[in-house]
Short mmCIF file of C-alpha atoms and ligand atoms in Angstrom, two decimals:
data_model
loop_
_atom_site.label_atom_id
_atom_site.label_comp_id
_atom_site.label_asym_id
_atom_site.label_seq_id
_atom_site.Cartn_x
_atom_site.Cartn_y
_atom_site.Cartn_z
CA MET A 6 24.54 9.87 28.19
CA LYS A 7 23.07 7.83 25.30
CA GLN A 8 19.48 8.71 24.49
CA PRO A 9 16.82 5.99 24.14
CA SER A 10 15.44 5.18 20.69
CA THR A 11 12.41 7.13 19.47
CA HIS A 12 11.41 4.47 16.90
CA ASP A 13 12.21 0.91 15.79
CA ALA A 14 13.02 2.14 12.28
CA ILE A 15 13.51 5.48 10.54
CA VAL A 16 12.78 5.55 6.82
CA ILE A 17 14.25 8.46 4.85
CA GLY A 18 12.14 9.27 1.79
CA ALA A 19 8.45 8.69 1.05
CA GLY A 20 8.63 7.53 -2.55
CA PRO A 21 7.24 4.05 -3.30
CA ALA A 22 10.30 2.32 -1.77
CA GLY A 23 10.15 4.15 1.55
CA THR A 24 6.40 3.93 1.98
CA SER A 25 6.23 0.23 1.10
CA ALA A 26 8.99 -0.57 3.65
CA ALA A 27 7.40 1.67 6.30
CA LEU A 28 3.89 0.37 5.65
CA ALA A 29 4.92 -3.29 5.76
CA LEU A 30 6.89 -2.73 9.00
CA ALA A 31 4.07 -0.72 10.61
CA GLN A 32 1.61 -3.49 9.68
CA ARG A 33 3.88 -5.84 11.67
CA GLY A 34 3.74 -3.65 14.76
CA TRP A 35 7.01 -1.73 14.31
CA ALA A 36 7.21 1.88 15.49
CA VAL A 37 8.25 3.59 12.25
CA ALA A 38 9.14 7.19 11.38
CA ILE A 39 9.07 8.41 7.77
CA VAL A 40 10.99 11.55 6.90
CA GLU A 41 10.07 13.26 3.62
CA LYS A 42 11.54 16.56 2.46
CA SER A 43 8.72 17.54 0.05
CA ALA A 44 5.16 18.43 0.89
CA PHE A 45 2.65 16.12 -0.84
CA PRO A 46 0.99 15.93 -3.27
CA ARG A 47 3.97 16.56 -5.53
CA ARG A 48 4.58 15.58 -9.12
CA LYS A 49 7.75 13.73 -10.03
CA VAL A 50 9.87 12.90 -13.06
CA CYS A 51 8.54 9.41 -13.82
CA GLY A 52 6.54 7.67 -16.56
CA GLU A 53 4.11 6.45 -13.85
CA TYR A 54 3.47 3.00 -15.33
CA ILE A 55 3.19 0.09 -12.86
CA SER A 56 3.27 -3.56 -13.92
CA ALA A 57 0.36 -5.80 -12.92
CA SER A 58 2.81 -8.02 -11.01
CA ASN A 59 2.70 -5.43 -8.18
CA LEU A 60 -1.03 -5.56 -7.58
CA THR A 61 -1.04 -8.42 -5.11
CA LEU A 62 1.58 -6.49 -3.14
CA LEU A 63 -0.47 -3.28 -3.29
CA ASP A 64 -3.45 -5.35 -2.05
CA ARG A 65 -1.37 -6.65 0.86
CA LEU A 66 -0.31 -3.08 1.66
CA GLY A 67 -4.00 -2.11 1.70
CA VAL A 68 -3.99 0.27 -1.29
CA GLY A 69 -4.82 -2.07 -4.19
CA ASP A 70 -8.46 -1.06 -4.56
CA ALA A 71 -7.71 2.66 -4.22
CA TRP A 72 -5.02 2.23 -6.91
CA ARG A 73 -7.48 0.38 -9.19
CA ALA A 74 -10.08 3.14 -8.69
CA GLU A 75 -7.61 5.91 -9.64
CA ALA A 76 -5.22 4.47 -12.24
CA GLY A 77 -5.51 4.95 -16.01
CA PRO A 78 -6.58 2.27 -18.52
CA GLU A 79 -5.03 -1.20 -18.80
CA ILE A 80 -1.97 -1.22 -21.03
CA ARG A 81 -2.45 -4.19 -23.36
CA ARG A 82 -0.01 -3.17 -26.08
CA VAL A 83 3.63 -2.19 -26.04
CA GLY A 84 5.08 -0.15 -28.91
CA LEU A 85 8.14 1.49 -30.42
CA PHE A 86 8.04 5.00 -31.89
CA CYS A 87 11.40 5.57 -33.57
CA GLY A 88 11.87 8.16 -36.32
CA ASP A 89 9.04 7.48 -38.76
CA THR A 90 8.54 3.93 -37.45
CA CYS A 91 5.52 3.14 -35.23
CA VAL A 92 5.22 -0.55 -34.34
CA GLU A 93 3.15 -2.24 -31.67
CA ALA A 94 2.78 -5.74 -30.19
CA PRO A 95 0.82 -7.38 -27.35
CA MET A 96 1.93 -6.67 -23.77
CA PRO A 97 2.48 -10.01 -22.01
CA GLY A 98 -0.28 -10.69 -19.44
CA ALA A 99 0.86 -11.12 -15.84
CA LYS A 100 -1.90 -12.90 -13.93
CA LEU A 101 0.28 -14.49 -11.28
CA GLY A 102 -1.24 -17.09 -8.98
CA PRO A 103 -4.84 -17.75 -7.94
CA ALA A 104 -5.12 -14.58 -5.81
CA ALA A 105 -4.14 -12.27 -8.68
CA ARG A 106 -6.96 -10.18 -10.20
CA ASP A 107 -4.99 -8.11 -12.67
CA ASP A 108 -3.44 -9.08 -15.95
CA PHE A 109 -2.17 -5.74 -17.23
CA GLY A 110 -0.32 -2.79 -15.77
CA ARG A 111 -1.66 0.77 -15.66
CA ALA A 112 -0.30 4.24 -14.93
CA LEU A 113 -1.11 6.49 -12.01
CA GLY A 114 0.32 10.00 -11.47
CA ARG A 115 3.03 10.06 -8.81
CA ASP A 116 1.21 12.97 -7.16
CA VAL A 117 -1.65 10.51 -6.50
CA LEU A 118 0.29 7.26 -5.97
CA ASP A 119 2.83 8.58 -3.48
CA SER A 120 0.13 10.34 -1.42
CA LEU A 121 -1.97 7.18 -1.40
CA LEU A 122 0.91 5.09 -0.07
CA LEU A 123 1.99 7.68 2.49
CA ASP A 124 -1.57 8.08 3.81
CA ALA A 125 -1.79 4.27 4.15
CA ALA A 126 1.50 4.18 6.06
CA ARG A 127 0.23 6.94 8.37
CA SER A 128 -3.02 5.03 8.94
CA ALA A 129 -1.01 1.89 9.75
CA GLY A 130 0.71 3.85 12.54
CA ALA A 131 3.85 5.29 10.93
CA GLU A 132 4.79 8.75 12.23
CA VAL A 133 5.38 11.12 9.33
CA PHE A 134 7.87 14.03 9.47
CA GLN A 135 7.03 16.17 6.44
CA PRO A 136 8.33 18.42 5.10
CA GLY A 137 11.57 17.42 6.78
CA ARG A 138 14.96 16.76 5.24
CA ALA A 139 17.33 14.20 6.79
CA VAL A 140 20.69 15.96 6.86
CA ALA A 141 22.86 13.68 9.03
CA ILE A 142 23.03 10.10 10.33
CA ASP A 143 25.34 9.53 13.32
CA ARG A 144 25.99 6.49 15.50
CA ASP A 145 24.54 6.87 19.00
CA GLY A 146 25.24 3.73 21.06
CA ALA A 147 23.07 0.86 19.80
CA CYS A 148 21.02 3.34 17.74
CA GLN A 149 21.70 5.78 14.96
CA ALA A 150 20.53 9.36 15.23
CA VAL A 151 18.94 11.03 12.22
CA ARG A 152 18.97 14.81 12.18
CA ILE A 153 15.99 16.36 10.42
CA GLN A 154 15.75 19.91 9.23
CA ALA A 155 12.12 21.01 9.11
CA GLY A 156 10.71 23.09 6.25
CA ALA A 157 12.80 23.58 3.15
CA GLY A 158 15.97 22.39 4.91
CA ASN A 159 17.59 25.80 5.50
CA SER A 160 20.15 25.77 8.29
CA ARG A 161 18.00 28.33 10.17
CA ASP A 162 15.07 25.87 10.31
CA GLU A 163 14.40 23.99 13.52
CA ALA A 164 16.12 20.57 13.80
CA THR A 165 14.64 17.35 15.21
CA ILE A 166 16.71 14.30 16.18
CA LEU A 167 15.18 10.83 15.85
CA ARG A 168 16.90 7.63 17.04
CA ALA A 169 16.40 4.03 15.95
CA PRO A 170 18.43 0.84 15.56
CA VAL A 171 17.22 0.42 11.95
CA ILE A 172 17.77 3.13 9.35
CA VAL A 173 16.33 2.72 5.85
CA ALA A 174 17.62 4.99 3.07
CA ALA A 175 14.78 5.43 0.56
CA HIS A 176 15.84 8.85 -0.70
CA GLY A 177 16.29 7.86 -4.33
CA SER A 178 19.51 8.38 -6.27
CA TRP A 179 19.18 11.58 -8.27
CA GLU A 180 20.20 14.14 -5.65
CA PRO A 181 23.58 14.29 -3.94
CA GLY A 182 23.57 15.13 -0.23
CA PRO A 183 25.44 14.81 3.06
CA LEU A 184 24.04 11.40 4.13
CA PRO A 185 26.46 8.42 4.03
CA SER A 186 23.93 6.59 1.82
CA GLN A 187 23.68 9.37 -0.79
CA LEU A 188 25.67 9.17 -4.01
CA GLU A 189 28.44 11.63 -4.74
CA LYS A 190 27.81 14.36 -7.31
CA LYS A 191 29.06 13.63 -10.82
CA SER A 192 28.74 15.56 -14.03
CA ARG A 193 29.72 13.82 -17.25
CA PRO A 194 28.81 14.50 -20.89
CA TRP A 195 27.04 11.14 -21.26
CA ASP A 196 24.87 11.60 -18.15
CA LEU A 197 21.15 11.17 -18.79
CA LEU A 198 18.88 13.97 -17.56
CA GLY A 199 15.22 13.12 -16.91
CA PHE A 200 12.21 15.16 -18.12
CA LYS A 201 8.52 14.64 -17.69
CA ALA A 202 5.20 16.33 -18.41
CA HIS A 203 1.49 15.64 -18.41
CA PHE A 204 -0.68 16.49 -21.42
CA THR A 205 -4.44 16.32 -21.85
CA GLY A 206 -6.21 15.73 -25.16
CA SER A 207 -3.55 13.37 -26.54
CA THR A 208 -4.54 10.98 -29.33
CA LEU A 209 -2.31 8.19 -27.98
CA PRO A 210 -4.41 4.99 -27.97
CA PRO A 211 -5.40 4.39 -24.32
CA ASP A 212 -4.11 0.80 -24.18
CA LEU A 213 -0.73 1.47 -25.82
CA MET A 214 2.59 2.28 -24.12
CA PRO A 215 5.23 3.08 -26.74
CA LEU A 216 8.94 3.34 -26.11
CA LEU A 217 10.22 6.51 -27.81
CA THR A 218 13.70 6.74 -29.24
CA PHE A 219 15.25 9.93 -30.60
CA PRO A 220 18.81 11.19 -31.17
CA GLY A 221 20.55 11.32 -27.79
CA GLY A 222 17.78 9.80 -25.72
CA TYR A 223 14.78 7.60 -25.13
CA GLY A 224 11.43 7.91 -23.37
CA GLY A 225 7.88 6.68 -23.09
CA MET A 226 4.25 7.76 -23.25
CA VAL A 227 1.26 6.32 -21.46
CA LEU A 228 -2.26 7.39 -20.53
CA ALA A 229 -2.46 7.78 -16.75
CA ASP A 230 -5.31 8.90 -14.46
CA HIS A 231 -7.91 11.62 -15.21
CA GLY A 232 -7.17 11.61 -18.95
CA ARG A 233 -3.61 12.81 -18.34
CA MET A 234 -1.04 11.47 -20.76
CA SER A 235 2.33 11.07 -19.08
CA ILE A 236 5.37 11.64 -21.28
CA SER A 237 8.82 11.15 -19.82
CA CYS A 238 12.27 10.83 -21.28
CA CYS A 239 16.00 10.88 -20.70
CA ILE A 240 18.44 12.81 -22.85
CA ARG A 241 22.24 12.98 -22.80
CA ARG A 242 23.61 16.11 -21.16
CA ASP A 243 25.95 16.88 -24.10
CA VAL A 244 23.19 16.43 -26.71
CA LEU A 245 20.91 18.76 -24.76
CA ALA A 246 23.69 21.36 -24.48
CA ARG A 247 24.28 21.17 -28.26
CA LEU A 248 20.56 21.55 -29.00
CA ARG A 249 20.34 24.58 -26.69
CA GLY A 250 23.42 26.14 -28.27
CA ARG A 251 22.04 25.64 -31.77
CA HIS A 252 18.67 27.12 -30.76
CA ALA A 253 20.34 30.17 -29.21
CA ARG A 254 22.45 30.74 -32.39
CA GLU A 255 19.51 30.33 -34.77
CA HIS A 256 16.71 32.03 -32.82
CA GLY A 257 18.32 33.96 -29.93
CA GLY A 258 16.51 34.47 -26.61
CA HIS A 259 16.18 32.08 -23.69
CA VAL A 260 14.36 28.78 -24.06
CA SER A 261 14.14 26.30 -21.18
CA ALA A 262 15.81 22.90 -21.39
CA ALA A 263 12.37 21.24 -21.22
CA GLU A 264 11.10 23.27 -24.17
CA ILE A 265 14.14 22.21 -26.20
CA VAL A 266 13.46 18.58 -25.27
CA GLU A 267 9.82 18.83 -26.34
CA ARG A 268 10.77 20.43 -29.68
CA HIS A 269 13.44 17.76 -30.26
CA LEU A 270 10.94 14.97 -29.55
CA ARG A 271 8.33 16.45 -31.89
CA ALA A 272 10.92 17.02 -34.62
CA THR A 273 12.55 13.59 -34.53
CA CYS A 274 9.85 11.09 -33.48
CA ARG A 275 6.72 10.89 -35.64
CA GLY A 276 4.66 8.86 -33.15
CA ALA A 277 5.30 11.38 -30.35
CA ARG A 278 4.55 14.30 -32.70
CA ASP A 279 1.22 12.74 -33.78
CA ALA A 280 0.18 11.90 -30.19
CA LEU A 281 0.92 15.48 -29.09
CA GLU A 282 -0.66 17.25 -32.07
CA GLU A 283 -3.94 18.19 -30.35
CA ALA A 284 -2.61 17.88 -26.80
CA ARG A 285 -2.28 20.63 -24.19
CA LEU A 286 0.37 20.79 -21.50
CA ASP A 287 -1.17 20.11 -18.06
CA GLY A 288 1.11 21.71 -15.44
CA SER A 289 4.76 22.44 -16.14
CA TRP A 290 7.55 20.23 -17.45
CA LEU A 291 9.69 18.75 -14.67
CA ALA A 292 13.39 17.95 -14.81
CA ALA A 293 15.61 15.74 -12.64
CA GLY A 294 18.83 13.86 -12.66
CA PRO A 295 21.24 12.81 -13.83
CA ILE A 296 19.85 9.31 -13.35
CA ARG A 297 22.26 6.76 -11.83
CA PRO A 298 21.55 3.30 -13.26
CA GLY A 299 23.41 0.42 -11.61
CA ILE A 300 23.40 -1.99 -8.69
CA ARG A 301 24.58 -0.65 -5.32
CA ALA A 302 25.00 -2.09 -1.82
CA GLY A 303 21.70 -2.94 -0.14
CA TYR A 304 23.27 -2.62 3.31
CA GLU A 305 26.32 -0.53 4.07
CA LYS A 306 27.53 1.45 7.13
CA ASP A 307 24.64 -0.12 9.06
CA ILE A 308 22.11 1.58 6.73
CA PHE A 309 19.66 -0.41 4.61
CA ARG A 310 18.87 0.90 1.13
CA VAL A 311 15.69 0.36 -0.87
CA GLY A 312 14.39 1.58 -4.24
CA ASN A 313 16.70 3.66 -6.40
CA ALA A 314 19.10 4.07 -3.47
CA ALA A 315 19.83 0.31 -3.68
CA GLY A 316 19.89 0.08 -7.46
CA GLU A 317 18.29 1.51 -10.52
CA SER A 318 17.44 0.23 -13.96
CA HIS A 319 17.42 2.50 -17.00
CA PRO A 320 13.81 3.75 -17.15
CA ILE A 321 13.65 2.45 -20.73
CA ILE A 322 11.89 -0.61 -19.21
CA ALA A 323 9.59 1.36 -16.84
CA GLU A 324 10.27 -0.92 -13.86
CA GLY A 325 11.64 1.51 -11.24
CA ILE A 326 8.41 1.81 -9.24
CA SER A 327 8.08 -2.00 -9.21
CA MET A 328 11.65 -2.33 -7.94
CA ALA A 329 11.03 0.37 -5.35
CA LEU A 330 7.80 -1.17 -4.02
CA GLN A 331 9.18 -4.70 -4.06
CA SER A 332 12.55 -3.90 -2.49
CA GLY A 333 10.83 -2.07 0.38
CA TRP A 334 8.63 -5.10 0.89
CA LEU A 335 11.57 -7.55 0.66
CA LEU A 336 13.52 -5.62 3.28
CA ALA A 337 10.53 -5.42 5.64
CA LEU A 338 10.05 -9.21 5.36
CA GLU A 339 13.70 -9.85 6.22
CA LEU A 340 13.77 -7.30 9.07
CA SER A 341 10.61 -8.52 10.72
CA ALA A 342 11.81 -12.14 10.69
CA ALA A 343 15.23 -11.34 12.18
CA ALA A 344 16.93 -11.04 15.56
CA GLY A 345 17.91 -7.52 16.72
CA GLY A 346 21.37 -6.07 17.25
CA GLN A 347 23.98 -5.07 14.71
CA ALA A 348 25.00 -8.71 14.01
CA GLY A 349 21.35 -9.50 13.30
CA ARG A 350 21.16 -6.50 10.98
CA GLY A 351 24.30 -7.66 9.16
CA ALA A 352 22.65 -11.05 8.51
CA VAL A 353 19.45 -9.33 7.34
CA GLY A 354 21.56 -7.16 5.03
CA ARG A 355 23.22 -10.18 3.42
CA ARG A 356 19.91 -12.03 2.92
CA TYR A 357 18.22 -8.89 1.59
CA GLU A 358 21.05 -8.19 -0.90
CA ARG A 359 20.89 -11.80 -2.16
CA ALA A 360 17.11 -11.61 -2.60
CA TRP A 361 17.41 -8.16 -4.28
CA ARG A 362 19.93 -9.42 -6.82
CA GLY A 363 17.94 -12.59 -7.52
CA LEU A 364 14.85 -10.56 -8.27
CA PHE A 365 16.20 -7.48 -10.04
CA SER A 366 19.66 -7.93 -11.52
CA THR A 367 18.39 -9.46 -14.81
CA ARG A 368 16.14 -6.50 -15.46
CA VAL A 369 18.85 -3.97 -14.54
CA ARG A 370 21.20 -5.65 -17.07
CA ALA A 371 18.49 -6.06 -19.73
CA ALA A 372 17.62 -2.37 -19.41
CA GLU A 373 21.31 -1.42 -19.66
CA ALA A 374 21.65 -3.44 -22.88
CA ILE A 375 18.49 -1.97 -24.45
CA ALA A 376 19.49 1.57 -23.44
CA ARG A 377 22.98 1.14 -24.92
CA ILE A 378 21.47 0.08 -28.24
CA ALA A 379 18.92 2.92 -28.22
CA LEU A 380 21.59 5.53 -27.42
CA GLY A 381 24.37 4.08 -29.59
CA HIS A 382 25.20 5.30 -33.10
CA GLY A 383 22.62 3.79 -35.49
CA GLY A 384 21.18 1.71 -32.64
CA ALA A 385 17.68 3.19 -32.64
CA ALA A 386 17.38 2.69 -36.42
CA MET A 387 18.45 -0.92 -35.93
CA MET A 388 15.85 -1.39 -33.19
CA GLY A 389 13.23 0.05 -35.57
CA ALA A 390 14.26 -2.39 -38.32
CA VAL A 391 14.16 -5.38 -35.96
CA VAL A 392 10.69 -4.66 -34.54
CA ARG A 393 9.26 -3.83 -37.99
CA ASN A 394 10.19 -7.37 -39.04
CA PHE A 395 9.58 -9.02 -35.69
CA PRO A 396 7.11 -6.98 -33.58
CA ARG A 397 6.99 -9.73 -30.95
CA ALA A 398 10.51 -8.65 -29.93
CA LEU A 399 8.66 -5.92 -28.02
CA THR A 400 6.58 -8.53 -26.14
CA LEU A 401 9.74 -10.51 -25.38
CA GLY A 402 11.49 -7.36 -24.17
CA ALA A 403 8.60 -6.58 -21.81
CA ARG A 404 8.79 -10.12 -20.41
CA LEU A 405 12.57 -9.89 -19.99
CA SER A 406 12.16 -6.61 -18.10
CA GLY A 407 10.35 -8.45 -15.29
CA LYS A 408 6.77 -7.35 -16.05
CA THR A 409 5.45 -10.86 -15.50
CA ARG A 410 7.68 -11.84 -12.58
CA ALA A 411 5.94 -12.62 -9.28
CA VAL A 412 6.88 -10.75 -6.11
CA PRO A 413 8.34 -13.18 -3.50
CA GLY A 414 5.59 -14.46 -1.23
CA PHE A 415 2.88 -13.93 -3.88
CA GLY A 416 3.82 -16.52 -6.54
C1 FAD B 2 12.27 9.67 -17.25
C2 FAD B 2 11.89 8.58 -16.26
C3 FAD B 2 10.77 7.81 -16.48
C4 FAD B 2 10.43 6.80 -15.59
N1 FAD B 2 9.31 6.06 -15.83
C5 FAD B 2 8.98 5.05 -15.00
C6 FAD B 2 7.81 4.27 -15.22
O1 FAD B 2 7.00 4.52 -16.12
N2 FAD B 2 7.57 3.23 -14.38
C7 FAD B 2 8.42 2.92 -13.37
O2 FAD B 2 8.17 1.92 -12.67
N3 FAD B 2 9.51 3.66 -13.10
C8 FAD B 2 9.81 4.72 -13.88
N4 FAD B 2 10.91 5.49 -13.61
C9 FAD B 2 11.74 5.18 -12.42
C10 FAD B 2 11.07 5.63 -11.11
O3 FAD B 2 10.68 6.99 -11.20
C11 FAD B 2 12.03 5.46 -9.94
O4 FAD B 2 12.71 4.24 -10.05
C12 FAD B 2 11.27 5.51 -8.61
O5 FAD B 2 10.73 6.79 -8.40
C13 FAD B 2 12.20 5.17 -7.44
O6 FAD B 2 11.46 5.23 -6.25
P1 FAD B 2 12.18 5.51 -4.85
O7 FAD B 2 11.11 5.41 -3.83
O8 FAD B 2 13.40 4.69 -4.73
O9 FAD B 2 12.73 7.00 -4.96
P2 FAD B 2 11.97 8.34 -5.27
O10 FAD B 2 10.69 8.09 -5.97
O11 FAD B 2 12.99 9.21 -5.92
O12 FAD B 2 11.59 8.92 -3.84
C14 FAD B 2 12.57 9.41 -2.97
C15 FAD B 2 11.89 10.34 -1.97
O13 FAD B 2 12.86 10.71 -0.99
C16 FAD B 2 12.74 12.09 -0.70
N5 FAD B 2 14.04 12.54 -0.20
C17 FAD B 2 15.21 12.63 -0.88
N6 FAD B 2 16.20 13.03 -0.07
C18 FAD B 2 15.66 13.19 1.16
C19 FAD B 2 16.17 13.58 2.42
N7 FAD B 2 17.48 13.88 2.60
N8 FAD B 2 15.33 13.65 3.47
C20 FAD B 2 14.00 13.34 3.32
N9 FAD B 2 13.46 12.98 2.14
C21 FAD B 2 14.28 12.88 1.09
C22 FAD B 2 12.34 12.70 -2.05
O14 FAD B 2 11.69 13.94 -1.87
C23 FAD B 2 11.40 11.63 -2.61
O15 FAD B 2 10.05 11.84 -2.26
C24 FAD B 2 11.25 6.55 -14.46
C25 FAD B 2 12.38 7.34 -14.23
C26 FAD B 2 12.70 8.36 -15.12
C27 FAD B 2 13.92 9.21 -14.89
#
């Protein structure tokens, strides 16, 4: 016998995409479950910068003032640190519409941001299953059943089954897994692996967010909350392997991948080296990936996808949190305006995918082009030469990456 639904929607993953979808649906009276495998607060590989264009949305979700109270300083300048070159230019302001209060983006640690959003979703009525890993999604009559493994996800752990007509995959894109919405595992030499750390005592100017380029990768630095400087980067798998091999031959002994990355950054990028000179590591380095830039289906196998699961831009433009928050919101708007049933969900899926592409595909492609140049042979040096002669190229790049683009419904 078919079991009745336990919820109207089950959201898998409590990053910014999952919590914004869950929060917006719960605010509209939906019975929502959020399943999150990690206990919070947890740090995450991410630069942690959020464009000002998201603030009206964060206000609507009820967390804008808490975000303003916690986040780091306004980022009014964008920069490029490339070899010995350090160039900066104004960040384009983003005051969008009469209701907007914020002109410039800021950074907030993902340990703080993700907890803030999840607490707000819980307060709005969402039921949170955490730590709980979704390990299967199976059709069950008009619903789909999501199997959740409690705790760390070991097969011995107790399982819970939730059922809902609407399933939202918000599990990101960096980990393979058994769900039909998860990406298959790939390992290629040109894959980009992500690294991130917090430092205190950095001399990075508080209003500056430089893009870092270095052989085999790119990254960024920004002052976040509580005086923590967030440094994050991506490096090619093969370049990292070569650097580790060389270190082992020259010095012997075991050194972690993150330590090699930090040494490489300091050795090849003057701006990063200077900013880190007096700085102390706050917590450990984190690693993730490979990242999976690209545009994917927003609705497939009767599962909606938001955030990185739906599509991902190279983090060279620092827009992934914006895309996560905004895609969750877009989907919730479409779902709450639609008729039920699978045909209704198919129509929602088509409208949502159209809206997603209209809003994000330019920045995904712009980020791909910038990343190709930064990673290509001689490309970073060329970028350095261009911005030395024309620093406003950085301002233009920030505009092109969507930092001043209004979220639908808040123009
Ligand atoms: C080096 C680097 C720097 C970056 N810097 C920035 C930046 O400065 N600004 C910016 O906007 N973006 C940045 N990004 C991108 C940003 O981190 C991502 O785009 C964003 O985190 C995507 O959010 P999400 O909610 O889709 O997924 P995630 O944040 O990845 O969240 C997914 C959640 O799902 C959970 N989960 C996964 N599988 C399961 C499962 N089976 N069951 C239950 N839970 C599950 C995970 O634990 C996680 O909490 C950066 C990325 C990298 C790699």
